[in-house]
């Protein structure tokens, strides 16, 4: 309720993260000594659904040619566990 109106809030919905998968070739592309490889494999074995990386891409590069902005919507976040709808 206190988010500044001048700062747009953007969510990367399930329809995006479900389709963009990350890390499928991580073991073939990075050496066993790679900290990136270790972090991904320890966090959750690939393929990973990519809500956060897609949202980060938008934050850094904007909409570009691959992302679209949908109509204004709403989100509800549970303050006890961080889940959202």
mmCIF file of N, CA, C and O in Angstrom, residues 22-83:
data_model
loop_
_atom_site.group_PDB
_atom_site.id
_atom_site.type_symbol
_atom_site.label_atom_id
_atom_site.label_comp_id
_atom_site.label_asym_id
_atom_site.label_seq_id
_atom_site.Cartn_x
_atom_site.Cartn_y
_atom_site.Cartn_z
ATOM 1 N N UNK A 22 15.706 -22.183 -18.029
ATOM 2 C CA UNK A 22 17.091 -21.785 -17.809
ATOM 3 C C UNK A 22 17.920 -22.982 -17.350
ATOM 4 O O UNK A 22 17.446 -23.798 -16.568
ATOM 5 N N UNK A 23 19.135 -23.074 -17.835
ATOM 6 C CA UNK A 23 20.102 -24.012 -17.289
ATOM 7 C C UNK A 23 20.129 -25.395 -17.893
ATOM 8 O O UNK A 23 20.840 -26.260 -17.399
ATOM 9 N N UNK A 24 19.371 -25.641 -18.943
ATOM 10 C CA UNK A 24 19.326 -26.966 -19.527
ATOM 11 C C UNK A 24 20.675 -27.496 -19.990
ATOM 12 O O UNK A 24 20.928 -28.690 -19.953
ATOM 13 N N UNK A 25 21.559 -26.607 -20.416
ATOM 14 C CA UNK A 25 22.878 -27.028 -20.921
ATOM 15 C C UNK A 25 23.998 -26.632 -19.973
ATOM 16 O O UNK A 25 25.166 -26.658 -20.331
ATOM 17 N N UNK A 26 23.669 -26.282 -18.748
ATOM 18 C CA UNK A 26 24.659 -25.734 -17.817
ATOM 19 C C UNK A 26 25.843 -26.685 -17.608
ATOM 20 O O UNK A 26 26.984 -26.258 -17.557
ATOM 21 N N UNK A 27 25.571 -27.974 -17.506
ATOM 22 C CA UNK A 27 26.656 -28.927 -17.262
ATOM 23 C C UNK A 27 27.561 -29.078 -18.488
ATOM 24 O O UNK A 27 28.754 -29.351 -18.343
ATOM 25 N N UNK A 28 27.018 -28.899 -19.671
ATOM 26 C CA UNK A 28 27.816 -29.012 -20.891
ATOM 27 C C UNK A 28 28.604 -27.736 -21.181
ATOM 28 O O UNK A 28 29.641 -27.794 -21.828
ATOM 29 N N UNK A 29 28.111 -26.596 -20.713
ATOM 30 C CA UNK A 29 28.711 -25.307 -21.079
ATOM 31 C C UNK A 29 29.695 -24.758 -20.057
ATOM 32 O O UNK A 29 30.538 -23.938 -20.409
ATOM 33 N N UNK A 30 29.560 -25.156 -18.811
ATOM 34 C CA UNK A 30 30.421 -24.575 -17.776
ATOM 35 C C UNK A 30 31.242 -25.662 -17.095
ATOM 36 O O UNK A 30 30.747 -26.758 -16.852
ATOM 37 N N UNK A 31 32.492 -25.360 -16.757
ATOM 38 C CA UNK A 31 33.324 -26.351 -16.081
ATOM 39 C C UNK A 31 32.818 -26.640 -14.667
ATOM 40 O O UNK A 31 32.092 -25.832 -14.081
ATOM 41 N N UNK A 32 33.215 -27.775 -14.122
ATOM 42 C CA UNK A 32 32.791 -28.149 -12.776
ATOM 43 C C UNK A 32 33.230 -27.135 -11.727
ATOM 44 O O UNK A 32 32.619 -27.041 -10.667
ATOM 45 N N UNK A 33 34.255 -26.345 -12.018
ATOM 46 C CA UNK A 33 34.766 -25.345 -11.075
ATOM 47 C C UNK A 33 33.979 -24.034 -11.112
ATOM 48 O O UNK A 33 34.246 -23.139 -10.315
ATOM 49 N N UNK A 34 33.016 -23.911 -12.018
ATOM 50 C CA UNK A 34 32.265 -22.664 -12.167
ATOM 51 C C UNK A 34 31.325 -22.429 -10.986
ATOM 52 O O UNK A 34 30.485 -23.273 -10.677
ATOM 53 N N UNK A 35 31.418 -21.259 -10.344
ATOM 54 C CA UNK A 35 30.490 -20.958 -9.253
ATOM 55 C C UNK A 35 29.049 -20.781 -9.743
ATOM 56 O O UNK A 35 28.104 -21.073 -9.014
ATOM 57 N N UNK A 36 28.874 -20.329 -10.982
ATOM 58 C CA UNK A 36 27.527 -20.193 -11.540
ATOM 59 C C UNK A 36 26.901 -21.569 -11.696
ATOM 60 O O UNK A 36 25.750 -21.796 -11.309
ATOM 61 N N UNK A 37 27.659 -22.491 -12.254
ATOM 62 C CA UNK A 37 27.169 -23.868 -12.401
ATOM 63 C C UNK A 37 26.804 -24.456 -11.042
ATOM 64 O O UNK A 37 25.729 -25.033 -10.865
ATOM 65 N N UNK A 38 27.675 -24.302 -10.066
ATOM 66 C CA UNK A 38 27.421 -24.848 -8.733
ATOM 67 C C UNK A 38 26.167 -24.240 -8.113
ATOM 68 O O UNK A 38 25.339 -24.954 -7.541
ATOM 69 N N UNK A 39 26.012 -22.932 -8.250
ATOM 70 C CA UNK A 39 24.851 -22.262 -7.659
ATOM 71 C C UNK A 39 23.550 -22.772 -8.270
ATOM 72 O O UNK A 39 22.586 -23.053 -7.549
ATOM 73 N N UNK A 40 23.506 -22.893 -9.587
ATOM 74 C CA UNK A 40 22.285 -23.362 -10.253
ATOM 75 C C UNK A 40 21.991 -24.810 -9.873
ATOM 76 O O UNK A 40 20.862 -25.160 -9.538
ATOM 77 N N UNK A 41 22.992 -25.668 -9.897
ATOM 78 C CA UNK A 41 22.770 -27.076 -9.590
ATOM 79 C C UNK A 41 22.402 -27.291 -8.121
ATOM 80 O O UNK A 41 21.613 -28.174 -7.798
ATOM 81 N N UNK A 42 22.950 -26.479 -7.226
ATOM 82 C CA UNK A 42 22.608 -26.607 -5.812
ATOM 83 C C UNK A 42 21.230 -26.026 -5.503
ATOM 84 O O UNK A 42 20.509 -26.533 -4.642
ATOM 85 N N UNK A 43 20.880 -24.955 -6.205
ATOM 86 C CA UNK A 43 19.589 -24.308 -5.955
ATOM 87 C C UNK A 43 18.443 -25.215 -6.369
ATOM 88 O O UNK A 43 17.555 -25.518 -5.595
ATOM 89 N N UNK A 44 18.462 -25.645 -7.595
ATOM 90 C CA UNK A 44 17.426 -26.531 -8.118
ATOM 91 C C UNK A 44 17.926 -27.042 -9.457
ATOM 92 O O UNK A 44 18.280 -26.254 -10.317
ATOM 93 N N UNK A 45 17.942 -28.352 -9.644
ATOM 94 C CA UNK A 45 18.440 -28.883 -10.923
ATOM 95 C C UNK A 45 17.650 -28.338 -12.114
ATOM 96 O O UNK A 45 16.441 -28.166 -12.018
ATOM 97 N N UNK A 46 18.331 -28.028 -13.217
ATOM 98 C CA UNK A 46 17.661 -27.513 -14.415
ATOM 99 C C UNK A 46 16.710 -28.537 -15.008
ATOM 100 O O UNK A 46 16.864 -29.722 -14.754
ATOM 101 N N UNK A 47 15.775 -28.096 -15.838
ATOM 102 C CA UNK A 47 15.580 -26.706 -16.256
ATOM 103 C C UNK A 47 14.792 -25.912 -15.214
ATOM 104 O O UNK A 47 13.882 -26.430 -14.580
ATOM 105 N N UNK A 48 15.174 -24.671 -15.048
ATOM 106 C CA UNK A 48 14.518 -23.772 -14.098
ATOM 107 C C UNK A 48 13.531 -22.872 -14.820
ATOM 108 O O UNK A 48 13.835 -22.350 -15.888
ATOM 109 N N UNK A 49 12.384 -22.674 -14.230
ATOM 110 C CA UNK A 49 11.442 -21.687 -14.769
ATOM 111 C C UNK A 49 11.998 -20.308 -14.441
ATOM 112 O O UNK A 49 12.613 -20.106 -13.415
ATOM 113 N N UNK A 50 11.795 -19.352 -15.330
ATOM 114 C CA UNK A 50 12.606 -18.133 -15.318
ATOM 115 C C UNK A 50 11.871 -16.832 -15.044
ATOM 116 O O UNK A 50 12.136 -15.833 -15.685
ATOM 117 N N UNK A 51 10.987 -16.802 -14.071
ATOM 118 C CA UNK A 51 10.299 -15.541 -13.773
ATOM 119 C C UNK A 51 11.298 -14.454 -13.388
ATOM 120 O O UNK A 51 11.263 -13.356 -13.925
ATOM 121 N N UNK A 52 12.180 -14.739 -12.447
ATOM 122 C CA UNK A 52 13.110 -13.717 -11.973
ATOM 123 C C UNK A 52 14.094 -13.267 -13.048
ATOM 124 O O UNK A 52 14.279 -12.058 -13.228
ATOM 125 N N UNK A 53 14.745 -14.168 -13.798
ATOM 126 C CA UNK A 53 15.647 -13.692 -14.845
ATOM 127 C C UNK A 53 14.947 -12.871 -15.923
ATOM 128 O O UNK A 53 15.504 -11.901 -16.433
ATOM 129 N N UNK A 54 13.707 -13.219 -16.275
ATOM 130 C CA UNK A 54 12.979 -12.447 -17.288
ATOM 131 C C UNK A 54 12.662 -11.055 -16.751
ATOM 132 O O UNK A 54 12.801 -10.056 -17.455
ATOM 133 N N UNK A 55 12.273 -10.973 -15.493
ATOM 134 C CA UNK A 55 11.976 -9.670 -14.887
ATOM 135 C C UNK A 55 13.249 -8.822 -14.800
ATOM 136 O O UNK A 55 13.216 -7.615 -15.048
ATOM 137 N N UNK A 56 14.371 -9.436 -14.506
ATOM 138 C CA UNK A 56 15.649 -8.722 -14.468
ATOM 139 C C UNK A 56 16.029 -8.223 -15.860
ATOM 140 O O UNK A 56 16.477 -7.089 -16.015
ATOM 141 N N UNK A 57 15.816 -9.046 -16.879
ATOM 142 C CA UNK A 57 16.075 -8.623 -18.258
ATOM 143 C C UNK A 57 15.255 -7.381 -18.587
ATOM 144 O O UNK A 57 15.764 -6.416 -19.164
ATOM 145 N N UNK A 58 13.991 -7.377 -18.194
ATOM 146 C CA UNK A 58 13.147 -6.208 -18.423
ATOM 147 C C UNK A 58 13.683 -4.983 -17.663
ATOM 148 O O UNK A 58 13.732 -3.882 -18.204
ATOM 149 N N UNK A 59 14.096 -5.184 -16.421
ATOM 150 C CA UNK A 59 14.595 -4.064 -15.614
ATOM 151 C C UNK A 59 15.835 -3.437 -16.235
ATOM 152 O O UNK A 59 16.008 -2.217 -16.212
ATOM 153 N N UNK A 60 16.685 -4.254 -16.836
ATOM 154 C CA UNK A 60 17.940 -3.755 -17.399
ATOM 155 C C UNK A 60 17.768 -3.213 -18.812
ATOM 156 O O UNK A 60 18.294 -2.163 -19.156
ATOM 157 N N UNK A 61 16.999 -3.921 -19.649
ATOM 158 C CA UNK A 61 16.920 -3.562 -21.072
ATOM 159 C C UNK A 61 15.582 -3.011 -21.529
ATOM 160 O O UNK A 61 15.431 -2.628 -22.680
ATOM 161 N N UNK A 62 14.579 -3.019 -20.674
ATOM 162 C CA UNK A 62 13.264 -2.550 -21.088
ATOM 163 C C UNK A 62 12.529 -3.604 -21.896
ATOM 164 O O UNK A 62 12.946 -4.756 -21.977
ATOM 165 N N UNK A 63 11.456 -3.214 -22.523
ATOM 166 C CA UNK A 63 10.629 -4.168 -23.249
ATOM 167 C C UNK A 63 11.341 -4.794 -24.443
ATOM 168 O O UNK A 63 11.246 -5.985 -24.675
ATOM 169 N N UNK A 64 12.058 -4.008 -25.210
ATOM 170 C CA UNK A 64 12.768 -4.531 -26.366
ATOM 171 C C UNK A 64 11.845 -5.245 -27.334
ATOM 172 O O UNK A 64 10.648 -4.999 -27.396
ATOM 173 N N UNK A 65 12.406 -6.162 -28.103
ATOM 174 C CA UNK A 65 11.642 -6.872 -29.132
ATOM 175 C C UNK A 65 10.986 -8.143 -28.614
ATOM 176 O O UNK A 65 10.160 -8.735 -29.290
ATOM 177 N N UNK A 66 11.332 -8.585 -27.398
ATOM 178 C CA UNK A 66 10.873 -9.883 -26.925
ATOM 179 C C UNK A 66 9.810 -9.829 -25.837
ATOM 180 O O UNK A 66 9.230 -10.857 -25.504
ATOM 181 N N UNK A 67 9.584 -8.668 -25.270
ATOM 182 C CA UNK A 67 8.631 -8.561 -24.165
ATOM 183 C C UNK A 67 7.503 -7.601 -24.514
ATOM 184 O O UNK A 67 7.710 -6.635 -25.257
ATOM 185 N N UNK A 68 6.343 -7.864 -23.984
ATOM 186 C CA UNK A 68 5.186 -6.992 -24.156
ATOM 187 C C UNK A 68 4.640 -6.616 -22.798
ATOM 188 O O UNK A 68 4.717 -7.401 -21.856
ATOM 189 N N UNK A 69 4.065 -5.454 -22.710
ATOM 190 C CA UNK A 69 3.415 -5.040 -21.469
ATOM 191 C C UNK A 69 1.925 -5.260 -21.622
ATOM 192 O O UNK A 69 1.314 -4.841 -22.599
ATOM 193 N N UNK A 70 1.332 -5.941 -20.661
ATOM 194 C CA UNK A 70 -0.109 -6.173 -20.713
ATOM 195 C C UNK A 70 -0.845 -5.016 -20.035
ATOM 196 O O UNK A 70 -0.227 -4.109 -19.485
ATOM 197 N N UNK A 71 -2.156 -5.092 -20.063
ATOM 198 C CA UNK A 71 -2.945 -4.066 -19.404
ATOM 199 C C UNK A 71 -2.701 -4.102 -17.903
ATOM 200 O O UNK A 71 -2.277 -5.113 -17.356
ATOM 201 N N UNK A 72 -2.997 -3.017 -17.285
ATOM 202 C CA UNK A 72 -2.825 -2.889 -15.842
ATOM 203 C C UNK A 72 -3.625 -3.965 -15.114
ATOM 204 O O UNK A 72 -4.737 -4.286 -15.482
ATOM 205 N N UNK A 73 -3.049 -4.552 -14.086
ATOM 206 C CA UNK A 73 -3.716 -5.593 -13.314
ATOM 207 C C UNK A 73 -3.462 -5.393 -11.831
ATOM 208 O O UNK A 73 -3.197 -4.278 -11.385
ATOM 209 N N UNK A 74 -3.519 -6.460 -11.092
ATOM 210 C CA UNK A 74 -3.278 -6.371 -9.657
ATOM 211 C C UNK A 74 -2.591 -7.644 -9.170
ATOM 212 O O UNK A 74 -2.594 -8.667 -9.853
ATOM 213 N N UNK A 75 -1.998 -7.574 -8.011
ATOM 214 C CA UNK A 75 -1.340 -8.718 -7.396
ATOM 215 C C UNK A 75 -1.601 -8.666 -5.897
ATOM 216 O O UNK A 75 -1.741 -7.595 -5.312
ATOM 217 N N UNK A 76 -1.670 -9.820 -5.300
ATOM 218 C CA UNK A 76 -1.855 -9.931 -3.858
ATOM 219 C C UNK A 76 -0.693 -10.741 -3.298
ATOM 220 O O UNK A 76 -0.419 -11.842 -3.782
ATOM 221 N N UNK A 77 -0.006 -10.205 -2.302
ATOM 222 C CA UNK A 77 1.154 -10.871 -1.729
ATOM 223 C C UNK A 77 0.877 -11.203 -0.276
ATOM 224 O O UNK A 77 0.466 -10.346 0.500
ATOM 225 N N UNK A 78 1.105 -12.451 0.084
ATOM 226 C CA UNK A 78 0.912 -12.917 1.463
ATOM 227 C C UNK A 78 2.133 -12.488 2.286
ATOM 228 O O UNK A 78 3.250 -12.951 2.017
ATOM 229 N N UNK A 79 1.934 -11.641 3.260
ATOM 230 C CA UNK A 79 3.031 -11.117 4.073
ATOM 231 C C UNK A 79 3.693 -12.148 4.963
ATOM 232 O O UNK A 79 4.799 -11.935 5.444
ATOM 233 N N UNK A 80 3.062 -13.300 5.191
ATOM 234 C CA UNK A 80 3.663 -14.304 6.069
ATOM 235 C C UNK A 80 4.639 -15.219 5.342
ATOM 236 O O UNK A 80 5.637 -15.629 5.908
ATOM 237 N N UNK A 81 4.340 -15.545 4.084
ATOM 238 C CA UNK A 81 5.225 -16.482 3.375
ATOM 239 C C UNK A 81 5.727 -15.947 2.031
ATOM 240 O O UNK A 81 6.519 -16.606 1.366
ATOM 241 N N UNK A 82 5.296 -14.777 1.602
ATOM 242 C CA UNK A 82 5.760 -14.173 0.348
ATOM 243 C C UNK A 82 5.104 -14.691 -0.899
ATOM 244 O O UNK A 82 5.436 -14.260 -1.996
ATOM 245 N N UNK A 83 4.172 -15.634 -0.765
ATOM 246 C CA UNK A 83 3.472 -16.133 -1.970
ATOM 247 C C UNK A 83 2.640 -15.026 -2.568
ATOM 248 O O UNK A 83 2.276 -14.066 -1.892
#
